[in-house]
Each structure stands twice: as structure tokens, then as C-alpha cells.
Amino acid sequence: MKTEILALNIKEEKTVKTVFTTGLKNLPGVFGGLFDAADKVCVVTEPLAENKFSKNLKRLLGPTRKNFIYYSLTGRGGNKNIAELERLCLFLLKHSFSRQSLLLAAGGGSVTDLAGFAASIYMRGIKWISVPTTFLGQIDAGLGGKTAVNLGGIKNMLGSFYQPDLTVCDTAFLDSLPREELLSGAGELLKYAFIGGNSLRETVLSNLNAALKGDRSALFKCVKACAEFKMFIVSKDEKDENGERELLNFGHTAAHAFETLSKGKLPHGEAVAHGLFFALIVSKETGLLPETEFTKLTALIRGLGLKPLSAACGDFKRFLALVSKDKKARGNINRFVLIKAPGLMETAENIKPAILKIALEETLK
Ligand SMILES: NC(=O)c1ccc[n+]([C@@H]2O[C@H](COP(=O)([O-])OP(=O)(O)OC[C@H]3O[C@@H](n4cnc5c(N)ncnc54)[C@H](O)[C@@H]3O)[C@@H](O)[C@H]2O)c1
């Protein structure tokens, strides 16, 4: 078992630690300070955990796990909505959780988003630990302190920036992950290959195929490289204010619209892969991305062999309304992160509907 720790200052007063490991035992023993300072620990996880990753969670939490209080979310991956958030906060209240208590979220991005948001608002904020158990969670969703629930059918409309005190990316959790969830992670993985520098791109592209087959070493390399890159960006622009963090949104404006139009049936990572394709077409159509690069980059997305988007995603009127309501948009003007070349990004506003229509039609083919 190897364990590496990345410690980055996000704000002057706060260092956020990210642990990269495979098969770490007894986390409360290793990070005694954090657990010892807590009067109670709540482990928030999903109901199906018993069948999927409970063995790994028991191993990670070690013998002290028996003193913890467990909360099971409802639904697959947990429902990221206000009703679920209220239930969790009421549970904390009922069990007399205080400002000195600790919340540990173990699950995919849906679980860490919801539990992190609960931690940020319960008694105006309690400490929390993020334990992402999906590939997508370990390279993206479980890191960086963006927490949220959906509202009125729109993704992540209520949320906060609230850093976990510790994030544990333990790739042993990925052993039980079905292929479609690894594939979903590949959407975010390719995003890093497109926005990152040469070394990140090389790591991702040389390990992509093996990672999708569940190869532990390839998964570890991808997780570490992507998570380090994300945390580095977050340390420079925690609250998405100076444009640095906006890079991470590449492909996401269209992806969020696809998720809403498919009524939540499309996994996030798959939506991102289609959203990347959409953004590449817009980049080409606006004259930013040369045809040769476009062909190379779209081939990487096609290589994933994803299912086509459902017809519901082709409703251009609703799509246009959704991309203009995206959190990145200002007023009713749309705003997209576009690409000129790998690692060279540009934001653009008010893209003409005619271009967006072409891109949507091409993405749906
Ligand atoms: N906060 C952020 O910065 C950020 C970034 C990207 C995505 N997200 C959010 O993350 C969510 C998607 O996350 P996700 O892809 O992890 O999906 P998810 O949380 O819905 O989990 C997907 C599935 O994997 C299962 N699962 C989880 N861990 C497992 C394991 N170890 N073994 C077997 N099965 C396991 C779950 O039961 C679920 O069925 C979306 O809501 C998205 O908006 C947030």
C-alpha cells in the first residue's frame, strides 16, 4: 500500500489535505487529531453500500468505526435535493450533533455534494471529510469544496464553497465500480487531458484504456494527476472568481443542460463527454480551433464508444434557455469555455444561436 499526501493552502488560514492511497487502514488512527477533536462522527453513505463498498469502508474506518453514527441516504447515489438535505440535517439535530462534530461523506459525487453542503450549513458549518468512492468523485467531484443540491430540476442551484478538512482518494474503492461508472469518469478524465498541460495530458492519455479496464496502477496515476491539478487550480481561485477555476467547467455548460433535459437519467460523466464534444464543435465553428486539432480531440471522445444522447436533449429551445440560465451565464447571455489548442482555453459570451444549433445537432448524431 502506498500513501501520498498533498497539502495545499486554499486560504491563508486553511490547509486542505488530499490523501492518495490504495487500501489505507484505520484512517481515524492516521488522522487522530481530526477525529479526536470531534465530539461525534456521522458517516453519511448510501443504502446500497452494504453490497458495493462497505468492506472497503470498514477497512478504511478501522476499529473506531463502531463509535460512529451512520446515516443512509435514500435512492441510488443519494438524491441531491432539498428533501434529502433536510432529512440529513434533522438526523444530525436529533442525534445532538454540535459545532464540534465531524461529518464523513463516503460515496460518489452525489453523496459528497449533498453531505458537504449539509456540513456547510448545519450550525453554520461543521468539519467534514470527503471520501469519494467513484472514479469521477476521486478525480473531480469529491475535491475542491463545491457542494450543492439541485433545485426545481436544475443542477446544483443551491450550494456553497466549503472545503473538506481532508479528502481521501483511496483507489481500492474503485475495485467494485461497474464499467459504466468507470466510463462515466472518463468524461471528466478527458476534460483534464484537454485543459491540462503536456504532462497531465500524457498521463491521462497513456493510462486511459487501462484505467477503463479497472487497472489499479493506471487508475491511481490518473486519480493523482487529475486531483493534484484540480487542487492546484482551486488553491488559486477557490470561489471561481478570477477565471482560473472556470477552466474546470469546460464542457459543463452543455453537460448540465443535457442532464436536465434527460431528467437526470444521463450519468454526469457521460453528459460531460457529450458536453466536451459540443464545446469542441463551438470552438471550431467560432474559428478558434483548427480542423486538424478538432479531428484529433473529437476522436478521443468517439473512442469512448458512448451511447448517443436521447432525443429529449435535442430540444433546441429548451437547451438554449438552459445554457443561458447556467451559473456561469450573466443575465440571459450564454457563456462557454472554449479551446484553441490542448491546454489553451478561452471564454466566450453570447455565442450566436445558429452556431449553438449546429453544435447541438452534430452532438446528437
Ligand atoms: N462538486 C463538484 O466539484 C462536482 C464535480 C463534478 C461532478 N459533481 C457531481 O457529482 C455527481 C456525480 O457523481 P458520480 O459520478 O460519482 O455519481 P453518483 O454519486 O451518482 O454515483 C454513481 C453510482 O456509483 C455507485 N457507487 C459509488 N461508489 C461505488 C463503489 N465504490 N463501487 C460500486 N458502486 C459505487 C453509486 O451507488 C451510484 O449508483 C453529480 O451530481 C455531479 O453534479 C460535482
Tab-separated table of C-alpha atoms and ligand atoms in Angstrom:
chain	number	residue	atom	x	y	z
A	1	MET	CA	0.000	0.000	0.000
A	2	LYS	CA	1.342	3.424	-0.890
A	3	THR	CA	0.035	6.635	0.569
A	4	GLU	CA	0.929	10.149	-0.531
A	5	ILE	CA	-0.395	13.371	0.913
A	6	LEU	CA	-0.876	16.663	-0.913
A	7	ALA	CA	-1.262	19.652	1.444
A	8	LEU	CA	-2.276	22.903	-0.223
A	9	ASN	CA	-3.144	26.262	1.282
A	10	ILE	CA	-6.545	27.201	-0.062
A	11	LYS	CA	-6.845	30.285	2.088
A	12	GLU	CA	-4.217	31.767	4.353
A	13	GLU	CA	-5.852	30.202	7.381
A	14	LYS	CA	-6.770	26.849	5.861
A	15	THR	CA	-4.655	23.960	4.596
A	16	VAL	CA	-6.597	21.291	2.761
A	17	LYS	CA	-5.080	17.818	2.714
A	18	THR	CA	-5.713	15.307	-0.050
A	19	VAL	CA	-4.599	11.735	0.535
A	20	PHE	CA	-3.840	9.391	-2.381
A	21	THR	CA	-3.779	5.786	-1.311
A	22	THR	CA	-4.785	2.216	-2.116
A	23	GLY	CA	-6.123	0.195	0.782
A	24	LEU	CA	-5.384	2.565	3.694
A	25	LYS	CA	-6.351	1.060	7.052
A	26	ASN	CA	-7.665	2.880	10.114
A	27	LEU	CA	-7.992	6.472	8.872
A	28	PRO	CA	-9.010	7.714	12.367
A	29	GLY	CA	-5.695	6.323	13.673
A	30	VAL	CA	-3.688	8.032	10.924
A	31	PHE	CA	-5.502	11.393	11.267
A	32	GLY	CA	-6.035	11.214	15.017
A	33	GLY	CA	-6.207	14.988	15.546
A	34	LEU	CA	-9.238	15.477	13.337
A	35	PHE	CA	-11.199	12.559	14.797
A	36	ASP	CA	-10.108	13.059	18.422
A	37	ALA	CA	-11.249	16.692	18.366
A	38	ALA	CA	-14.778	15.666	17.334
A	39	ASP	CA	-17.447	15.011	19.965
A	40	LYS	CA	-19.369	12.849	17.449
A	41	VAL	CA	-18.731	11.489	13.976
A	42	CYS	CA	-21.501	10.951	11.428
A	43	VAL	CA	-20.723	8.723	8.435
A	44	VAL	CA	-23.015	9.651	5.541
A	45	THR	CA	-23.200	6.997	2.881
A	46	GLU	CA	-25.626	5.238	0.572
A	47	PRO	CA	-28.074	2.454	1.295
A	48	LEU	CA	-26.568	0.065	-1.254
A	49	ALA	CA	-23.186	0.488	0.412
A	50	GLU	CA	-23.623	-2.885	2.086
A	51	ASN	CA	-23.429	-4.595	-1.312
A	52	LYS	CA	-20.845	-2.437	-3.003
A	53	PHE	CA	-18.114	-0.789	-0.986
A	54	SER	CA	-18.956	-1.494	2.646
A	55	LYS	CA	-15.940	-3.832	3.069
A	56	ASN	CA	-13.602	-1.095	1.892
A	57	LEU	CA	-15.307	1.477	4.102
A	58	LYS	CA	-14.961	-0.775	7.163
A	59	ARG	CA	-11.264	-1.293	6.379
A	60	LEU	CA	-10.695	2.452	5.965
A	61	LEU	CA	-12.533	3.409	9.149
A	62	GLY	CA	-10.875	0.717	11.287
A	63	PRO	CA	-11.944	-0.390	14.773
A	64	THR	CA	-13.183	3.046	15.968
A	65	ARG	CA	-15.934	2.891	13.319
A	66	LYS	CA	-18.134	1.237	15.961
A	67	ASN	CA	-18.315	4.563	17.840
A	68	PHE	CA	-19.592	6.425	14.777
A	69	ILE	CA	-23.201	7.202	13.899
A	70	TYR	CA	-24.281	6.129	10.399
A	71	TYR	CA	-26.726	7.889	8.114
A	72	SER	CA	-28.015	6.193	4.956
A	73	LEU	CA	-29.177	8.394	2.129
A	74	THR	CA	-32.184	7.291	0.102
A	75	GLY	CA	-32.009	6.371	-3.575
A	76	ARG	CA	-29.262	5.397	-5.979
A	77	GLY	CA	-26.253	7.572	-5.340
A	78	GLY	CA	-28.416	9.559	-2.896
A	79	ASN	CA	-30.905	12.144	-4.122
A	80	LYS	CA	-29.251	15.540	-4.289
A	81	ASN	CA	-32.324	17.545	-3.306
A	82	ILE	CA	-33.676	19.722	-0.503
A	83	ALA	CA	-35.842	16.973	0.998
A	84	GLU	CA	-32.788	14.713	1.407
A	85	LEU	CA	-30.746	17.625	2.777
A	86	GLU	CA	-33.433	18.400	5.356
A	87	ARG	CA	-33.657	14.743	6.422
A	88	LEU	CA	-29.890	14.608	6.970
A	89	CYS	CA	-29.812	17.879	8.967
A	90	LEU	CA	-32.782	16.727	11.096
A	91	PHE	CA	-30.900	13.483	11.766
A	92	LEU	CA	-27.848	15.451	12.966
A	93	LEU	CA	-30.083	17.558	15.196
A	94	LYS	CA	-31.880	14.526	16.617
A	95	HIS	CA	-28.528	12.951	17.490
A	96	SER	CA	-27.328	16.185	19.148
A	97	PHE	CA	-24.516	16.912	16.697
A	98	SER	CA	-22.740	20.110	17.731
A	99	ARG	CA	-20.317	22.573	16.160
A	100	GLN	CA	-17.532	20.260	17.375
A	101	SER	CA	-18.906	17.289	15.443
A	102	LEU	CA	-17.457	15.778	12.286
A	103	LEU	CA	-19.221	14.556	9.182
A	104	LEU	CA	-17.612	11.979	6.893
A	105	ALA	CA	-19.167	11.558	3.443
A	106	ALA	CA	-18.385	8.281	1.650
A	107	GLY	CA	-19.818	7.764	-1.807
A	108	GLY	CA	-19.980	9.150	-5.319
A	109	GLY	CA	-20.269	12.829	-6.218
A	110	SER	CA	-23.964	12.892	-5.344
A	111	VAL	CA	-23.148	11.905	-1.762
A	112	THR	CA	-20.138	14.208	-1.268
A	113	ASP	CA	-22.004	17.170	-2.875
A	114	LEU	CA	-25.030	16.753	-0.602
A	115	ALA	CA	-23.205	15.861	2.625
A	116	GLY	CA	-20.640	18.629	2.079
A	117	PHE	CA	-23.477	21.116	1.662
A	118	ALA	CA	-25.120	19.837	4.866
A	119	ALA	CA	-21.771	20.253	6.679
A	120	SER	CA	-21.521	23.827	5.395
A	121	ILE	CA	-24.920	24.909	6.723
A	122	TYR	CA	-25.500	22.760	9.831
A	123	MET	CA	-24.934	25.177	12.762
A	124	ARG	CA	-23.263	27.499	10.214
A	125	GLY	CA	-20.642	24.918	9.396
A	126	ILE	CA	-19.022	21.818	10.885
A	127	LYS	CA	-15.867	19.962	9.829
A	128	TRP	CA	-16.152	17.310	7.154
A	129	ILE	CA	-14.112	14.649	5.401
A	130	SER	CA	-14.712	13.699	1.791
A	131	VAL	CA	-14.192	10.044	0.838
A	132	PRO	CA	-15.058	9.818	-2.864
A	133	THR	CA	-15.704	6.202	-3.878
A	134	THR	CA	-16.238	6.621	-7.645
A	135	PHE	CA	-13.610	7.337	-10.294
A	136	LEU	CA	-15.402	10.586	-11.136
A	137	GLY	CA	-15.512	11.506	-7.448
A	138	GLN	CA	-11.775	10.878	-6.958
A	139	ILE	CA	-10.671	12.911	-9.962
A	140	ASP	CA	-13.216	15.679	-9.554
A	141	ALA	CA	-16.478	15.751	-7.592
A	142	GLY	CA	-15.105	14.846	-4.170
A	143	LEU	CA	-12.416	17.547	-4.282
A	144	GLY	CA	-12.325	21.304	-4.237
A	145	GLY	CA	-15.148	22.269	-1.892
A	146	LYS	CA	-18.012	22.941	-4.315
A	147	THR	CA	-21.057	21.485	-2.563
A	148	ALA	CA	-24.638	21.546	-3.800
A	149	VAL	CA	-28.138	20.171	-4.213
A	150	ASN	CA	-30.419	20.526	-7.232
A	151	LEU	CA	-33.415	22.854	-7.220
A	152	GLY	CA	-36.508	22.879	-9.438
A	153	GLY	CA	-34.954	20.229	-11.677
A	154	ILE	CA	-31.862	22.395	-12.283
A	155	LYS	CA	-28.455	21.084	-11.302
A	156	ASN	CA	-26.563	22.463	-8.299
A	157	MET	CA	-28.725	25.584	-7.885
A	158	LEU	CA	-28.267	25.670	-4.101
A	159	GLY	CA	-24.781	25.265	-2.782
A	160	SER	CA	-21.686	26.636	-1.161
A	161	PHE	CA	-17.917	26.683	-1.366
A	162	TYR	CA	-16.901	24.713	1.690
A	163	GLN	CA	-13.600	22.855	1.791
A	164	PRO	CA	-13.413	19.448	3.433
A	165	ASP	CA	-10.708	19.269	6.102
A	166	LEU	CA	-9.466	16.111	4.442
A	167	THR	CA	-10.132	14.282	1.175
A	168	VAL	CA	-9.222	10.622	0.897
A	169	CYS	CA	-8.844	9.229	-2.626
A	170	ASP	CA	-8.446	5.508	-1.976
A	171	THR	CA	-8.384	3.726	-5.327
A	172	ALA	CA	-9.195	0.349	-3.700
A	173	PHE	CA	-12.816	1.612	-3.640
A	174	LEU	CA	-12.794	1.535	-7.433
A	175	ASP	CA	-12.447	-2.280	-7.481
A	176	SER	CA	-16.214	-2.651	-7.077
A	177	LEU	CA	-17.122	0.064	-9.562
A	178	PRO	CA	-19.088	-1.198	-12.605
A	179	ARG	CA	-17.641	-0.473	-16.052
A	180	GLU	CA	-20.321	2.132	-16.839
A	181	GLU	CA	-19.217	4.183	-13.817
A	182	LEU	CA	-15.562	3.975	-14.907
A	183	LEU	CA	-16.709	5.117	-18.340
A	184	SER	CA	-18.648	7.977	-16.773
A	185	GLY	CA	-15.413	9.044	-15.038
A	186	ALA	CA	-13.731	9.066	-18.438
A	187	GLY	CA	-15.757	12.144	-19.417
A	188	GLU	CA	-14.092	14.217	-16.682
A	189	LEU	CA	-10.775	12.462	-17.369
A	190	LEU	CA	-10.740	13.654	-20.990
A	191	LYS	CA	-11.634	17.147	-19.785
A	192	TYR	CA	-8.327	17.163	-17.874
A	193	ALA	CA	-6.483	15.926	-20.970
A	194	PHE	CA	-7.953	18.865	-22.915
A	195	ILE	CA	-7.425	21.641	-20.367
A	196	GLY	CA	-4.215	20.478	-18.663
A	197	GLY	CA	-0.570	20.853	-19.595
A	198	ASN	CA	1.551	18.317	-21.506
A	199	SER	CA	2.481	16.152	-18.540
A	200	LEU	CA	-1.129	15.787	-17.294
A	201	ARG	CA	-2.348	15.092	-20.839
A	202	GLU	CA	0.318	12.424	-21.332
A	203	THR	CA	-0.530	10.724	-18.009
A	204	VAL	CA	-4.239	10.678	-18.834
A	205	LEU	CA	-3.936	9.528	-22.433
A	206	SER	CA	-1.327	6.842	-21.730
A	207	ASN	CA	-3.414	5.375	-18.889
A	208	LEU	CA	-6.930	5.888	-20.270
A	209	ASN	CA	-7.501	2.424	-21.759
A	210	ALA	CA	-6.023	0.521	-18.829
A	211	ALA	CA	-7.969	2.677	-16.352
A	212	LEU	CA	-11.224	1.875	-18.147
A	213	LYS	CA	-10.395	-1.822	-17.734
A	214	GLY	CA	-10.059	-1.247	-13.973
A	215	ASP	CA	-6.236	-1.471	-13.832
A	216	ARG	CA	-5.315	-0.282	-10.329
A	217	SER	CA	-1.989	1.272	-11.228
A	218	ALA	CA	-3.490	3.221	-14.169
A	219	LEU	CA	-6.407	4.388	-12.010
A	220	PHE	CA	-4.040	5.541	-9.272
A	221	LYS	CA	-1.911	7.522	-11.747
A	222	CYS	CA	-4.972	9.200	-13.292
A	223	VAL	CA	-6.536	9.995	-9.902
A	224	LYS	CA	-3.346	11.516	-8.516
A	225	ALA	CA	-2.515	13.578	-11.616
A	226	CYS	CA	-6.055	14.956	-12.072
A	227	ALA	CA	-6.738	15.579	-8.390
A	228	GLU	CA	-3.436	17.406	-7.926
A	229	PHE	CA	-4.188	19.579	-10.959
A	230	LYS	CA	-7.688	20.363	-9.708
A	231	MET	CA	-6.479	21.239	-6.198
A	232	PHE	CA	-3.748	23.454	-7.641
A	233	ILE	CA	-6.378	25.398	-9.636
A	234	VAL	CA	-8.676	25.551	-6.588
A	235	SER	CA	-5.830	26.919	-4.453
A	236	LYS	CA	-5.526	29.832	-6.920
A	237	ASP	CA	-9.255	30.545	-7.311
A	238	GLU	CA	-11.267	28.814	-4.614
A	239	LYS	CA	-14.523	30.647	-5.275
A	240	ASP	CA	-14.437	30.707	-9.054
A	241	GLU	CA	-13.837	34.469	-9.084
A	242	ASN	CA	-10.756	35.215	-11.152
A	243	GLY	CA	-11.319	32.908	-14.118
A	244	GLU	CA	-8.769	30.197	-13.192
A	245	ARG	CA	-11.354	27.767	-11.821
A	246	GLU	CA	-13.682	28.382	-14.747
A	247	LEU	CA	-11.363	26.164	-16.847
A	248	LEU	CA	-12.672	23.173	-14.928
A	249	ASN	CA	-16.092	23.978	-16.341
A	250	PHE	CA	-15.001	23.064	-19.899
A	251	GLY	CA	-17.840	21.023	-21.431
A	252	HIS	CA	-20.084	21.542	-18.408
A	253	THR	CA	-22.462	24.254	-19.661
A	254	ALA	CA	-23.941	21.919	-22.286
A	255	ALA	CA	-23.483	18.896	-19.982
A	256	HIS	CA	-25.696	20.401	-17.272
A	257	ALA	CA	-28.373	21.163	-19.899
A	258	PHE	CA	-28.178	17.536	-21.170
A	259	GLU	CA	-28.561	16.227	-17.610
A	260	THR	CA	-31.648	18.383	-17.056
A	261	LEU	CA	-33.176	17.524	-20.450
A	262	SER	CA	-32.668	13.808	-19.829
A	263	LYS	CA	-34.443	14.218	-16.457
A	264	GLY	CA	-31.405	13.028	-14.514
A	265	LYS	CA	-31.134	9.711	-16.411
A	266	LEU	CA	-27.801	10.602	-18.018
A	267	PRO	CA	-24.775	9.964	-15.737
A	268	HIS	CA	-22.814	13.165	-15.081
A	269	GLY	CA	-19.566	11.968	-16.663
A	270	GLU	CA	-21.312	10.845	-19.856
A	271	ALA	CA	-23.051	14.215	-20.034
A	272	VAL	CA	-19.628	15.861	-19.676
A	273	ALA	CA	-18.194	13.773	-22.537
A	274	HIS	CA	-21.064	14.912	-24.801
A	275	GLY	CA	-20.642	18.460	-23.448
A	276	LEU	CA	-16.944	18.363	-24.403
A	277	PHE	CA	-17.906	17.274	-27.918
A	278	PHE	CA	-20.369	20.181	-28.086
A	279	ALA	CA	-17.728	22.662	-26.869
A	280	LEU	CA	-15.218	21.373	-29.448
A	281	ILE	CA	-17.723	21.998	-32.254
A	282	VAL	CA	-18.472	25.516	-30.988
A	283	SER	CA	-14.714	26.158	-30.743
A	284	LYS	CA	-14.269	25.043	-34.361
A	285	GLU	CA	-17.321	26.933	-35.657
A	286	THR	CA	-16.182	30.167	-33.993
A	287	GLY	CA	-12.805	29.833	-35.718
A	288	LEU	CA	-10.814	29.181	-32.532
A	289	LEU	CA	-9.948	25.525	-33.001
A	290	PRO	CA	-8.221	24.404	-36.208
A	291	GLU	CA	-9.810	21.485	-38.091
A	292	THR	CA	-6.814	19.142	-37.543
A	293	GLU	CA	-6.904	19.577	-33.749
A	294	PHE	CA	-10.693	19.253	-33.811
A	295	THR	CA	-10.418	15.882	-35.561
A	296	LYS	CA	-7.814	14.610	-33.066
A	297	LEU	CA	-9.727	15.719	-29.973
A	298	THR	CA	-13.163	14.526	-31.097
A	299	ALA	CA	-11.620	11.126	-31.961
A	300	LEU	CA	-10.700	10.719	-28.285
A	301	ILE	CA	-14.338	11.253	-27.265
A	302	ARG	CA	-15.655	8.963	-30.021
A	303	GLY	CA	-13.152	6.340	-28.802
A	304	LEU	CA	-15.105	6.031	-25.545
A	305	GLY	CA	-17.980	4.475	-27.525
A	306	LEU	CA	-20.683	6.252	-25.530
A	307	LYS	CA	-24.378	5.765	-26.186
A	308	PRO	CA	-25.873	8.627	-28.226
A	309	LEU	CA	-27.824	11.313	-26.384
A	310	SER	CA	-31.596	10.806	-26.134
A	311	ALA	CA	-33.907	12.773	-28.437
A	312	ALA	CA	-35.030	14.881	-25.430
A	313	CYS	CA	-31.580	16.517	-25.416
A	314	GLY	CA	-32.206	17.813	-28.951
A	315	ASP	CA	-34.955	20.253	-27.900
A	316	PHE	CA	-33.053	23.365	-29.028
A	317	LYS	CA	-35.432	25.906	-27.458
A	318	ARG	CA	-35.134	24.340	-24.011
A	319	PHE	CA	-31.400	23.752	-24.482
A	320	LEU	CA	-30.881	27.439	-25.295
A	321	ALA	CA	-32.900	28.512	-22.244
A	322	LEU	CA	-30.901	26.168	-20.006
A	323	VAL	CA	-27.441	27.234	-21.198
A	324	SER	CA	-28.466	30.855	-20.647
A	325	LYS	CA	-29.555	30.014	-17.076
A	326	ASP	CA	-26.265	28.274	-16.279
A	327	LYS	CA	-24.479	29.683	-13.237
A	328	LYS	CA	-21.632	30.792	-15.482
A	329	ALA	CA	-24.007	32.852	-17.640
A	330	ARG	CA	-24.555	36.522	-16.870
A	331	GLY	CA	-28.119	37.736	-17.382
A	332	ASN	CA	-29.535	35.854	-20.337
A	333	ILE	CA	-26.258	35.892	-22.206
A	334	ASN	CA	-24.644	32.486	-22.664
A	335	ARG	CA	-21.028	31.933	-21.656
A	336	PHE	CA	-18.820	28.998	-22.653
A	337	VAL	CA	-15.276	27.857	-22.013
A	338	LEU	CA	-13.794	27.134	-25.459
A	339	ILE	CA	-10.492	25.683	-26.651
A	340	LYS	CA	-7.881	26.952	-29.116
A	341	ALA	CA	-5.462	24.046	-28.644
A	342	PRO	CA	-4.925	21.471	-25.884
A	343	GLY	CA	-4.166	23.429	-22.716
A	344	LEU	CA	-5.076	26.757	-24.312
A	345	MET	CA	-8.570	27.826	-23.266
A	346	GLU	CA	-10.673	30.936	-23.823
A	347	THR	CA	-14.073	32.030	-22.533
A	348	ALA	CA	-16.651	33.392	-24.948
A	349	GLU	CA	-20.007	35.056	-24.369
A	350	ASN	CA	-23.110	35.482	-26.431
A	351	ILE	CA	-22.380	32.749	-28.962
A	352	LYS	CA	-24.896	33.034	-31.803
A	353	PRO	CA	-27.854	30.621	-31.557
A	354	ALA	CA	-27.140	29.441	-35.131
A	355	ILE	CA	-23.725	28.108	-34.020
A	356	LEU	CA	-25.185	26.510	-30.900
A	357	LYS	CA	-27.842	24.842	-33.076
A	358	ILE	CA	-25.219	23.356	-35.417
A	359	ALA	CA	-23.226	22.119	-32.414
A	360	LEU	CA	-26.293	20.551	-30.787
A	361	GLU	CA	-27.307	18.777	-33.998
A	362	GLU	CA	-23.765	17.436	-34.510
A	363	THR	CA	-23.511	16.281	-30.886
A	364	LEU	CA	-26.774	14.343	-31.188
A	365	LYS	CA	-25.692	12.453	-34.353
B	1	LIG	N1	-18.637	19.264	-6.536
B	1	LIG	C1	-18.021	19.164	-7.688
B	1	LIG	O1	-16.997	19.830	-7.932
B	1	LIG	C2	-18.547	18.201	-8.715
B	1	LIG	C3	-17.790	17.945	-9.879
B	1	LIG	C4	-18.278	17.004	-10.789
B	1	LIG	C5	-19.486	16.360	-10.529
B	1	LIG	N2	-20.208	16.646	-9.400
B	1	LIG	C6	-21.473	15.953	-9.112
B	1	LIG	O2	-21.181	14.584	-8.861
B	1	LIG	C7	-22.332	13.798	-9.177
B	1	LIG	C8	-21.912	12.586	-9.983
B	1	LIG	O3	-21.025	11.824	-9.212
B	1	LIG	P1	-20.746	10.277	-9.533
B	1	LIG	O4	-20.455	10.098	-10.954
B	1	LIG	O5	-19.768	9.829	-8.537
B	1	LIG	O6	-22.182	9.615	-9.375
B	1	LIG	P2	-23.034	9.056	-8.158
B	1	LIG	O7	-22.683	9.700	-6.875
B	1	LIG	O8	-24.447	9.161	-8.588
B	1	LIG	O9	-22.609	7.525	-8.103
B	1	LIG	C9	-22.809	6.730	-9.237
B	1	LIG	C10	-23.117	5.278	-8.853
B	1	LIG	O10	-21.955	4.645	-8.350
B	1	LIG	C11	-22.303	3.842	-7.217
B	1	LIG	N3	-21.076	3.705	-6.426
B	1	LIG	C12	-20.440	4.648	-5.711
B	1	LIG	N4	-19.277	4.176	-5.249
B	1	LIG	C13	-19.176	2.879	-5.649
B	1	LIG	C14	-18.202	1.865	-5.483
B	1	LIG	N5	-17.045	2.096	-4.870
B	1	LIG	N6	-18.444	0.637	-6.014
B	1	LIG	C15	-19.585	0.419	-6.719
B	1	LIG	N7	-20.530	1.344	-6.922
B	1	LIG	C16	-20.333	2.563	-6.400
B	1	LIG	C17	-23.445	4.594	-6.596
B	1	LIG	O11	-24.257	3.731	-5.844
B	1	LIG	C18	-24.199	5.122	-7.798
B	1	LIG	O12	-25.107	4.143	-8.241
B	1	LIG	C19	-23.281	14.710	-9.929
B	1	LIG	O13	-24.340	15.066	-9.070
B	1	LIG	C20	-22.449	15.932	-10.268
B	1	LIG	O14	-23.179	17.100	-10.338
B	1	LIG	C21	-19.747	17.551	-8.511
